[in-house]
Coordinates of C-alpha atoms in Angstrom, one line a residue:
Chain A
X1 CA 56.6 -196.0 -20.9
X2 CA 58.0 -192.4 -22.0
X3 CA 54.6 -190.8 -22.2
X4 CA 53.6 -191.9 -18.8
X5 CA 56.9 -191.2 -16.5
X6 CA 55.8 -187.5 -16.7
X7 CA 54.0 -188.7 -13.5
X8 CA 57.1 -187.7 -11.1
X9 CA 56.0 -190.1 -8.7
X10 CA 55.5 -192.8 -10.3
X11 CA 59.3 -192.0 -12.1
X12 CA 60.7 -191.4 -8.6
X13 CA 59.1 -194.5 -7.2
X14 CA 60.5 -196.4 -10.7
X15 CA 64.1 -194.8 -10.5
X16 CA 64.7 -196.0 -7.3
X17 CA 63.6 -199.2 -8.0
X18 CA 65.9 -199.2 -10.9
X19 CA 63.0 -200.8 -12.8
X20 CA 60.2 -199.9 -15.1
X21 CA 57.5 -201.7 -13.4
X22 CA 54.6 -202.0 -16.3
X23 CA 52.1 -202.8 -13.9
X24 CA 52.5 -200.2 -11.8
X25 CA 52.5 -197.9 -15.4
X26 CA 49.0 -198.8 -16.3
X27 CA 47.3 -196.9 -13.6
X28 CA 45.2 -193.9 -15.2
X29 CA 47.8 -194.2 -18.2
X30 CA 44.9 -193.1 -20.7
X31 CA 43.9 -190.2 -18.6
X32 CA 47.4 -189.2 -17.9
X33 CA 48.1 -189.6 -21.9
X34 CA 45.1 -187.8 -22.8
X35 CA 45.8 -184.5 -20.2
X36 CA 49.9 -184.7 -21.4
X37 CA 48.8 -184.6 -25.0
X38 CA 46.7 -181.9 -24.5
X39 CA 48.7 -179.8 -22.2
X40 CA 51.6 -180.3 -24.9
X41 CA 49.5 -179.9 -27.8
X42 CA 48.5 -176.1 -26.4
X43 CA 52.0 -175.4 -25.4
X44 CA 53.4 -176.0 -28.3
X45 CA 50.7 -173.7 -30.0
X46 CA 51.9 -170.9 -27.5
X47 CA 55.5 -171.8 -29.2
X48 CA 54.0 -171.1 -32.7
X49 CA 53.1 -167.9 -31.1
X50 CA 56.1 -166.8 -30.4
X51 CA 57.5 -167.7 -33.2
X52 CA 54.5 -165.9 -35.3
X53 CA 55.6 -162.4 -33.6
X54 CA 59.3 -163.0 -34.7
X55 CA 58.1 -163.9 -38.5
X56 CA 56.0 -160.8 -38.7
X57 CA 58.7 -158.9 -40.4
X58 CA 58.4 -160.2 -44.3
X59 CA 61.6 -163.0 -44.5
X60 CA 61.0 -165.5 -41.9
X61 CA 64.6 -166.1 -40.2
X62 CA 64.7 -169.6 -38.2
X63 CA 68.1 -169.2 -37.2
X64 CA 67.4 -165.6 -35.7
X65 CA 64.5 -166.9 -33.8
X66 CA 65.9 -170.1 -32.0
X67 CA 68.7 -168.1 -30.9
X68 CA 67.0 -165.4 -29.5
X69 CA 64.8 -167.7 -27.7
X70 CA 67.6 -169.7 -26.2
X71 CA 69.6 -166.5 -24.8
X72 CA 68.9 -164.4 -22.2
X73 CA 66.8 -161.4 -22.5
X74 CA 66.5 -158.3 -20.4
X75 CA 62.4 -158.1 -20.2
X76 CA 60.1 -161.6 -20.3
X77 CA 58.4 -162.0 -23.0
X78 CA 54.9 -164.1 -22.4
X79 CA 52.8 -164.0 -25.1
X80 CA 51.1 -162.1 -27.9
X81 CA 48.0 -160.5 -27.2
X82 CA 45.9 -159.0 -30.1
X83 CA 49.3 -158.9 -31.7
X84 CA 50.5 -156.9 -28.8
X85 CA 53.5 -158.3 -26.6
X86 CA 52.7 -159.3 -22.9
X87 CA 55.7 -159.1 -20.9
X88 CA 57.1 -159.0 -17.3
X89 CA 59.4 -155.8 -17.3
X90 CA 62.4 -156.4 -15.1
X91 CA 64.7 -153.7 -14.0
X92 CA 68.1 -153.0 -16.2
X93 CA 70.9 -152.1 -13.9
X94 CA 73.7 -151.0 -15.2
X95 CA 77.0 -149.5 -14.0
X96 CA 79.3 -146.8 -16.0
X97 CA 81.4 -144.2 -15.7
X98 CA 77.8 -142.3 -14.3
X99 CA 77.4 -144.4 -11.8
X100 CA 74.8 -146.8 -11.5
X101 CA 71.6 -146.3 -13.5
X102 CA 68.2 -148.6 -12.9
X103 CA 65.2 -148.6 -15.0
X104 CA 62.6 -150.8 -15.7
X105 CA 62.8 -153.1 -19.8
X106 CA 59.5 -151.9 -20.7
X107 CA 61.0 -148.8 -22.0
X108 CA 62.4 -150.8 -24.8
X109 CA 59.0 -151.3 -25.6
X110 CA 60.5 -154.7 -26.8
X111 CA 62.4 -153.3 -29.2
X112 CA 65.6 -155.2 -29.5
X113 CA 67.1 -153.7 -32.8
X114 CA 68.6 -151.1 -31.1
X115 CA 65.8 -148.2 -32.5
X116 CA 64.1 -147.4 -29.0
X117 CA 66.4 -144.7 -27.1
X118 CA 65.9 -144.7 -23.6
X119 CA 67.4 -141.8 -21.7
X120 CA 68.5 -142.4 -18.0
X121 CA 71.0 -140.3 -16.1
X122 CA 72.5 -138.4 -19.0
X123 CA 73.3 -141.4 -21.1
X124 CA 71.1 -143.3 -23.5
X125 CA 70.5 -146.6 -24.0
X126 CA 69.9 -149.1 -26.8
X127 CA 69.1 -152.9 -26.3
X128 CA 71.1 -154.6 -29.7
X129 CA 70.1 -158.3 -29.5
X130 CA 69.2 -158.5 -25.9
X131 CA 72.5 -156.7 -25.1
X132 CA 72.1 -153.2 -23.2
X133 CA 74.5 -150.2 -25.2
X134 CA 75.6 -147.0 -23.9
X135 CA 74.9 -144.6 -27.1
X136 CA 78.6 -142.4 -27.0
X137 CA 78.3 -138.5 -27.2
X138 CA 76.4 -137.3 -29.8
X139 CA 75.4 -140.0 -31.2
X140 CA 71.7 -140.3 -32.3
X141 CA 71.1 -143.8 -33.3
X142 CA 73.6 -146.7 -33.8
X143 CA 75.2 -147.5 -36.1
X144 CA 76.8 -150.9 -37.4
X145 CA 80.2 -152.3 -38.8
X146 CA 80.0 -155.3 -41.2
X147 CA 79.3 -157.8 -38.5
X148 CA 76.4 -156.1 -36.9
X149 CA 78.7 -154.8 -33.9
X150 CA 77.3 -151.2 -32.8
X151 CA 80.3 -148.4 -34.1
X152 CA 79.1 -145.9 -31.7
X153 CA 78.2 -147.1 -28.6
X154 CA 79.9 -149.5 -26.0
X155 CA 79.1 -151.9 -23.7
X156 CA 78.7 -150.7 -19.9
X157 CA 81.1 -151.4 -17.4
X158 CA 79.1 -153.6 -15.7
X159 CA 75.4 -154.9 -16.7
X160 CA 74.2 -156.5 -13.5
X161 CA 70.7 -156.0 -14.4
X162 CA 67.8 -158.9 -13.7
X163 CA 67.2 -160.8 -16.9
X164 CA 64.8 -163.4 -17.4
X165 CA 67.3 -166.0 -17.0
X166 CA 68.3 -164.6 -13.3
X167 CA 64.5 -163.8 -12.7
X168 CA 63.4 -167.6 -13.6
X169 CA 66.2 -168.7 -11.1
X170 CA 64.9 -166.5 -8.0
X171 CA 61.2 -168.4 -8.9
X172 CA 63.0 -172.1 -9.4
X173 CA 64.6 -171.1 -5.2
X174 CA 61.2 -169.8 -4.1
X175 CA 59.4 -173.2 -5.3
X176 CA 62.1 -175.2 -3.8
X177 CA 62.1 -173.2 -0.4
X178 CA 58.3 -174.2 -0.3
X179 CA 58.3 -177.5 -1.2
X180 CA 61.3 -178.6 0.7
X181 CA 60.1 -176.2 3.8
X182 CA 56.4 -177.7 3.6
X183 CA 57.8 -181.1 3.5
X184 CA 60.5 -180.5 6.5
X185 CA 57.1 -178.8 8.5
X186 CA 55.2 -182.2 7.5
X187 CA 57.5 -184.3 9.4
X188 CA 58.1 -182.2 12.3
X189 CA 54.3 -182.4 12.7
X190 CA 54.1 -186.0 12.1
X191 CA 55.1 -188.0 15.5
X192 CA 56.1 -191.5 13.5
X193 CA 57.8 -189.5 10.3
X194 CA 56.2 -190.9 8.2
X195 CA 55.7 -188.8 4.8
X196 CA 52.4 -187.2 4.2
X197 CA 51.4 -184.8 1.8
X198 CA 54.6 -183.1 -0.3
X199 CA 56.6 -185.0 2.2
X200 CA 55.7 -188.0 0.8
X201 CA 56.1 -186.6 -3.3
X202 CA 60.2 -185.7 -1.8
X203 CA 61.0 -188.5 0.6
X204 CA 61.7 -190.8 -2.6
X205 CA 63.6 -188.5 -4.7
X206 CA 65.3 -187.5 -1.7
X207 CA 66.2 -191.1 -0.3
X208 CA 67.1 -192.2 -4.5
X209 CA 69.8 -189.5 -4.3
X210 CA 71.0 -190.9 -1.0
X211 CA 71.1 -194.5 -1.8
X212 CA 71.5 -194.9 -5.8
X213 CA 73.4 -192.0 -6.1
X214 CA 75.9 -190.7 -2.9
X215 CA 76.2 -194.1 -1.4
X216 CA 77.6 -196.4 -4.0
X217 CA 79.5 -193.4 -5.7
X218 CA 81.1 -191.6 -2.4
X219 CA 81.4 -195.0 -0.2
X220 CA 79.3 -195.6 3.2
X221 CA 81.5 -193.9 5.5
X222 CA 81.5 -190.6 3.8
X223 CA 78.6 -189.9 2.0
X224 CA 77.3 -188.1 4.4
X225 CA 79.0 -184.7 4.2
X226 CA 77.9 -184.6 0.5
X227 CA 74.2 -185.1 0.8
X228 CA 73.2 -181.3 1.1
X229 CA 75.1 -180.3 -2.5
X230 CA 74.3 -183.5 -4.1
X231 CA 70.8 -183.1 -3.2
X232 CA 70.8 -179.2 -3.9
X233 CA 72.3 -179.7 -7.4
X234 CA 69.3 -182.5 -8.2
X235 CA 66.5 -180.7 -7.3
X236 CA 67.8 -177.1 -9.0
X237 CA 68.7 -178.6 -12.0
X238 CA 66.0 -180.8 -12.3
X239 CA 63.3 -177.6 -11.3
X240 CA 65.5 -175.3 -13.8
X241 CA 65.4 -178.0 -16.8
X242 CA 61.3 -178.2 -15.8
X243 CA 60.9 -174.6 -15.9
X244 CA 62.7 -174.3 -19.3
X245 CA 59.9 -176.6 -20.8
X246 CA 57.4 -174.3 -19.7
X247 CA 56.5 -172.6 -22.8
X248 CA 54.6 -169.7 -21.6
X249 CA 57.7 -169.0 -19.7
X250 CA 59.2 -169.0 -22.7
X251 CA 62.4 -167.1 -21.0
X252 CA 63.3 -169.8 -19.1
X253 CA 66.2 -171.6 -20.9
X254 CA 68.2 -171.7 -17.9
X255 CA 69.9 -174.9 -17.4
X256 CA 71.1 -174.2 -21.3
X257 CA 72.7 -171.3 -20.2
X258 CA 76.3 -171.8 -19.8
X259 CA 77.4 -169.6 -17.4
X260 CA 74.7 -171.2 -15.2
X261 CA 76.5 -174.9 -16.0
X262 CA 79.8 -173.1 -15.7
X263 CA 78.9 -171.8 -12.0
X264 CA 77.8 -175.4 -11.2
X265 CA 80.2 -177.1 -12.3
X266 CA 82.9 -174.8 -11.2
X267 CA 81.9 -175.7 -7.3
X268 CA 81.6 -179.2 -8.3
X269 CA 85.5 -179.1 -9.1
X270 CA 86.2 -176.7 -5.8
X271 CA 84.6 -179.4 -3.6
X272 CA 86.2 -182.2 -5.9
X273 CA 89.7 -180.2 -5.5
X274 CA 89.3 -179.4 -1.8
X275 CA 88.5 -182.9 -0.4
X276 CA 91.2 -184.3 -2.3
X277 CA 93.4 -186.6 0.0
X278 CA 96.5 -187.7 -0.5
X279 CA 95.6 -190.9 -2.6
X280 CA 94.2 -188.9 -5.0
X281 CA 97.0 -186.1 -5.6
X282 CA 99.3 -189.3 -5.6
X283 CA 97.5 -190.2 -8.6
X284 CA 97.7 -187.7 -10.6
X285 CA 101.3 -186.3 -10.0
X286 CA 102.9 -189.8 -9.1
X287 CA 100.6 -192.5 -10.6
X288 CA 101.6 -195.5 -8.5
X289 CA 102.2 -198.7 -10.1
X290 CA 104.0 -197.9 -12.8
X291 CA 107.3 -197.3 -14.0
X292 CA 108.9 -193.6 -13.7
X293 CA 108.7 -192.7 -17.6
X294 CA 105.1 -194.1 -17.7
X295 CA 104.9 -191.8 -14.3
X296 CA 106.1 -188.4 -16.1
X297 CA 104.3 -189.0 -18.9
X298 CA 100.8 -189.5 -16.9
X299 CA 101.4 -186.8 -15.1
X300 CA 100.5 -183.9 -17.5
X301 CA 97.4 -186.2 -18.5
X302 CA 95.8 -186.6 -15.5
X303 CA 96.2 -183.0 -14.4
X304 CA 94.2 -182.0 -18.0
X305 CA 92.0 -184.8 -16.8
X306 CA 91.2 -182.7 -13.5
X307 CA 90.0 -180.0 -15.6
X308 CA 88.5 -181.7 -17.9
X309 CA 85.8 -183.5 -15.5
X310 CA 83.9 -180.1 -14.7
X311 CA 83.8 -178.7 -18.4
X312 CA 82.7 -181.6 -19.9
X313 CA 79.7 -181.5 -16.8
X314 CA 79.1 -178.1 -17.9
X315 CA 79.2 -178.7 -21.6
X316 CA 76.8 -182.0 -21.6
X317 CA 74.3 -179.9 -19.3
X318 CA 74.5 -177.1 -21.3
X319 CA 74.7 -178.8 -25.2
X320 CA 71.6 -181.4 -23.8
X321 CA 69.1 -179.1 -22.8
X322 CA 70.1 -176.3 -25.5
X323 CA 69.8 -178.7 -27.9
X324 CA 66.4 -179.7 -27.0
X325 CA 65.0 -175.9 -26.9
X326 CA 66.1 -175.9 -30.8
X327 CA 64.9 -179.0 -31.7
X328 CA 61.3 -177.8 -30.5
X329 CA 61.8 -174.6 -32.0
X330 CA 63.4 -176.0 -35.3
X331 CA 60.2 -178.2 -35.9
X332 CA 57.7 -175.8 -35.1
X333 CA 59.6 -172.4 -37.8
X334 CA 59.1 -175.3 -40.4
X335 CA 55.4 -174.0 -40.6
X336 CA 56.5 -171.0 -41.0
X337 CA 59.5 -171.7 -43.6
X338 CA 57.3 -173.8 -45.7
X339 CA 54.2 -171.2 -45.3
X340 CA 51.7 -173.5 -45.1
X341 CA 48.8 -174.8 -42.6
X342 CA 49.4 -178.5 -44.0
X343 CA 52.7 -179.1 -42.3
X344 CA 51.3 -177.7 -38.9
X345 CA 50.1 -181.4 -37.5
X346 CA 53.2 -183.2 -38.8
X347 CA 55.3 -180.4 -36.8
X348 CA 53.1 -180.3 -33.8
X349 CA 53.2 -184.2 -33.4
X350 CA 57.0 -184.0 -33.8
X351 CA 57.3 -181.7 -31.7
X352 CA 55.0 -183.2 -28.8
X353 CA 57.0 -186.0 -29.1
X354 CA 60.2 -184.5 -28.8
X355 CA 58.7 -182.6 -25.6
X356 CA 57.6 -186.0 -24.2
X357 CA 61.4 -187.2 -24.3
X358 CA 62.5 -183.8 -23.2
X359 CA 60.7 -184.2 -20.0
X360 CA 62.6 -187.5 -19.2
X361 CA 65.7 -185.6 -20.3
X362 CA 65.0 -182.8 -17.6
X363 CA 65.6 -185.7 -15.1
X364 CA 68.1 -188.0 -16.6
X365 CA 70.5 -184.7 -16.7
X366 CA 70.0 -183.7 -13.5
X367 CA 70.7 -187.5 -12.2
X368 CA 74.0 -187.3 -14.5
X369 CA 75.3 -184.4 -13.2
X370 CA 74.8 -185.0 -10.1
X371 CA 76.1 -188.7 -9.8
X372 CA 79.1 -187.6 -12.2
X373 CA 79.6 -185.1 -9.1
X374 CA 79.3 -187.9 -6.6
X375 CA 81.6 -190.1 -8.6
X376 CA 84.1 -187.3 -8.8
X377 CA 83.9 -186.8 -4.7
X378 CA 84.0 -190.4 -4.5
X379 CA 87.2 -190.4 -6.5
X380 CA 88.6 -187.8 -4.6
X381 CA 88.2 -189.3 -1.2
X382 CA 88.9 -193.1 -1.9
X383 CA 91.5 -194.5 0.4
X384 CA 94.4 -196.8 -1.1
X385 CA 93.9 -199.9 -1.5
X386 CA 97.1 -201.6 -2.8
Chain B
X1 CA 82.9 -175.6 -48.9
X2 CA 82.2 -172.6 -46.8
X3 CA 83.4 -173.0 -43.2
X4 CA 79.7 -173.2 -42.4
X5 CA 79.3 -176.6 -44.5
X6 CA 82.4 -177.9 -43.1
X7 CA 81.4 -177.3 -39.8
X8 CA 77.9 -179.2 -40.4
X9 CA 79.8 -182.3 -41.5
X10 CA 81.7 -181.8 -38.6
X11 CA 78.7 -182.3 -36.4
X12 CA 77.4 -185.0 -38.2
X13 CA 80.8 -186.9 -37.8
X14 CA 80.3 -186.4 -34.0
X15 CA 76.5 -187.4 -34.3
X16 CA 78.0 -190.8 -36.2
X17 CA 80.8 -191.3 -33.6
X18 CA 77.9 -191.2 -30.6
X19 CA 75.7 -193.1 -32.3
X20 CA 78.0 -196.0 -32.4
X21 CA 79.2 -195.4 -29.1
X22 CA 75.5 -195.2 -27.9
X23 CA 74.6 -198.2 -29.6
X24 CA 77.3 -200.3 -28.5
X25 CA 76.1 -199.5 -24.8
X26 CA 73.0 -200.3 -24.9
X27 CA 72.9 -203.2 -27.3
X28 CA 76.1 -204.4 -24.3
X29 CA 73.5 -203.4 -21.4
X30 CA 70.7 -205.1 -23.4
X31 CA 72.6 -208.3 -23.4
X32 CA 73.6 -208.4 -20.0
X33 CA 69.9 -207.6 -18.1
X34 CA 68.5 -209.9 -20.2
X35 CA 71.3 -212.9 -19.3
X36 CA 71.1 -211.1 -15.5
X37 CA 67.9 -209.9 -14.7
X38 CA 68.3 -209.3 -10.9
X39 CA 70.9 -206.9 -12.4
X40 CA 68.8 -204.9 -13.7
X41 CA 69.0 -201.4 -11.8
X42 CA 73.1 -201.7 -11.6
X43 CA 73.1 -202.2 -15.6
X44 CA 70.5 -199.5 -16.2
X45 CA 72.6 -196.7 -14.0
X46 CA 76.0 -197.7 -15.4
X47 CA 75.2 -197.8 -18.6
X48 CA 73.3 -194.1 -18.6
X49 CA 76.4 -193.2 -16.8
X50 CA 78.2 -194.7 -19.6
X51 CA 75.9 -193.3 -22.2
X52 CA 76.7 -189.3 -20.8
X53 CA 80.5 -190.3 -21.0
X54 CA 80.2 -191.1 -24.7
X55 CA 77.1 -188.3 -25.3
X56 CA 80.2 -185.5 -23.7
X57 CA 82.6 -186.1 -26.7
X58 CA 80.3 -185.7 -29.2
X59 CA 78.7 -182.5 -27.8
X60 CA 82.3 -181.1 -27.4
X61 CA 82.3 -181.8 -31.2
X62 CA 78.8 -180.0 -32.0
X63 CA 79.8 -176.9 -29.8
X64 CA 82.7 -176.6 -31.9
X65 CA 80.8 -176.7 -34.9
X66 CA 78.4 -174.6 -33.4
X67 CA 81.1 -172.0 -32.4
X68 CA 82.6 -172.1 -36.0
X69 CA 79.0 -172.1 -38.3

């Protein structure tokens, strides 16, 4: 059942049915096994990789590796050619006390230990760990305290440069724009509107968020005004936690970043807050029902409970798909911690089969978050009805 | 004990918690869409919804732990 709901269609078609339909399953299941376990099988090979490049340097470090995988990075790293790194530069924009200063992350030369100076508008520049440093005056290379923190150089005032993370978000919104475009051009083609093509890969998804999702959360009556976020939030997250299993965009860990989940889950709690209507402010300042004490005493309660809602979205979006990135990563450094060949197909298989329940992961976060989003709406706009 | 350790245990106490939590849910949704069949898809949602509810807690432990290791 896991193996073969990579099939988005067939899942869509499944979810909204609310049912696993085994029947429906078996079509092409050993073809669709056989291409997944292939397409995983060299993926995770491409992870090994990565990891290889990271290992090169005598001790092996797991720890160093996962993390540096899971954060952001300034240039995008693909794969290793000849022992050579292929990589996407993307610009570095920065703003100091110089002004703003733009140059491309190839002039690391993927150097991220803070050895490669790059000179730019009268400062130089060091990438420690993925994070761009402004070299002070004089100062000729950097130098460290006890916990790794460069002595001589500081951050800039503002880093607003486009890292992997914000690059893999601009290609998520360009794949959405022409899926969702194409699909919206399919029907104004069509004269009966009925799906064809993408339109008809979209038309489920889109009608599952309607009616599992917006309608029994929000109520009939108002559901409508929160279709365009609800459905927004499905498709980015679910596109974002798709793109981070990608491994030869091995950048692309974006849903696990958390200032992504935080942004997300911040306007979930601005719409939450601003459709609020009297009902629900009654029931968090003056809980109705119960005596006064109980009253004053819910009051502080439900108003950490407002907050609350949004930051645990953030944190189970976040944690979930972090989580998975290190599991992957995790299994496949133990060939490299053990050093030895003879571990490799235990690790692979683990691994493929983690990636097999990653991919339903990608969509079961991206239908919790949004109907925790619609159920908070829903909350916010329910009448009384005592 | 280095904090480290500590903070391991930590998240395996969380992982425990879950687990149970987990379990209970779906041995509970289990139950009830096998005595309610035509149930099914109601169960199935609610108890995923359910399911993230508990799954929250427990990653609010293991970023903790995470923070402090």
């Amino acid at each position: 059942m896991f193996v073969n709901s990579y099939n988005v269609r067939t899942f869509a078609a499944n979810l909204k049915q609310g049912i696993f339909n085994p029947v429906r399953m078996r079509i092409n299941t050993f073809k669709s096994i056989t291409l997944f376990a292939i397409f995983f099988a060299v993926f995770n090979v491409s992870f090994a990789s990565e990891i290889k490049e990271a290992g090169d340097d005598e001790k092996f470090d797991p720890k160093e590796m996962i993390l540096h995988h899971v954060k952001d990075a300034y240039g995008m790293h693909l794969f290793d050619f000849n022992s050579h790194p292929v990589s996407i530069p993307l610009p570095v924009i920065t703003y100091t006390d110089k002004g703003l200063t733009m140059f491309s992350s190839s002039e690391f030369h993927h150097d991220y230990n803070g050895k490669v100076i790059v000179e730019k508008n009268g400062q130089r520049f060091v990438n420690v760990h993925e994070k761009v440093y402004v070299l002070e005056e004089g100062a000729t290379s950097v130098k460290y305290d006890a916990e790794h923190h460069p002595t001589n150089a500081h951050r800039p005032k503002l880093d607003i440069s486009i890292t992997r993370n914000v690059f893999m978000m601009w290609v998520s919104i360009a794949v959405l724009f022409l899926i969702f475009l194409t699909a919206a051009r399919r029907y104004k083609k069509s004269d009966d509107n009925v799906p064809s093509g993408i339109a008809s890969f979209v038309e489920p998804l889109v009608v599952f968020v309607r009616d599992e999702i917006a309608r029994p959360m929000i109520g009939e009556h108002k559901y409508k005004r929160y279709m365009p976020y609800l459905l927004t939030i499905f498709f980015f997250i679910w596109i974002n936690n798709i793109f981070g299993l990608i491994p030869i965009l091995n950048g692309a860990n974006l849903s696990g970043n958390i200032a992504f989940t935080f942004t997300l889950a911040a306007i979930t709690f601005i719409i939450t807050t601003f459709s609020g209507n009297k009902n629900y402010w009654k029931h968090i300042f003056w809980m109705p029902g119960v005596p006064v004490p109980m009253k004053i005493f819910l009051m502080p309660i439900e108003i950490i409970g407002m907050f609350v809602k949004p930051i645990s979205l953030m944190i189970r979006l976040f944690a979930n798909i972090t989580a998975g990135h290190v599991i992957i990563l995790a299994l496949m450094s133990l060939i490299f911690v053990f050093k030895t060949v003879a571990i490799a197909p235990v690790s692979v298989a683990f691994s493929l089969f983690i990636t097999v329940i990653e991919v339903i992961v990608t969509a079961i976060q991206a239908y919790i978050f949004t109907i925790l989003s619609a159920l908070y709406f829903g909350m916010a706009t329910e009448e009384a009805h005592h | 004990m280095t904090i480290t350790g500590i903070a391991a245990i930590g998240a395996g106490l969380a992982a425990i918690g879950a687990g149970m939590g987990i379990g209970r849910i779906g041995g509970s949704a289990m139950e009830a869409m096998a005595r309610q069949p035509e149930m099914h898809g109601k169960i199935q949602s609610s108890a995923l919804i359910l399911a993230a509810f508990v799954e929250a807690v427990a990653l609010f432990g293991v970023v903790v732990a995470f923070l402090q290791g």
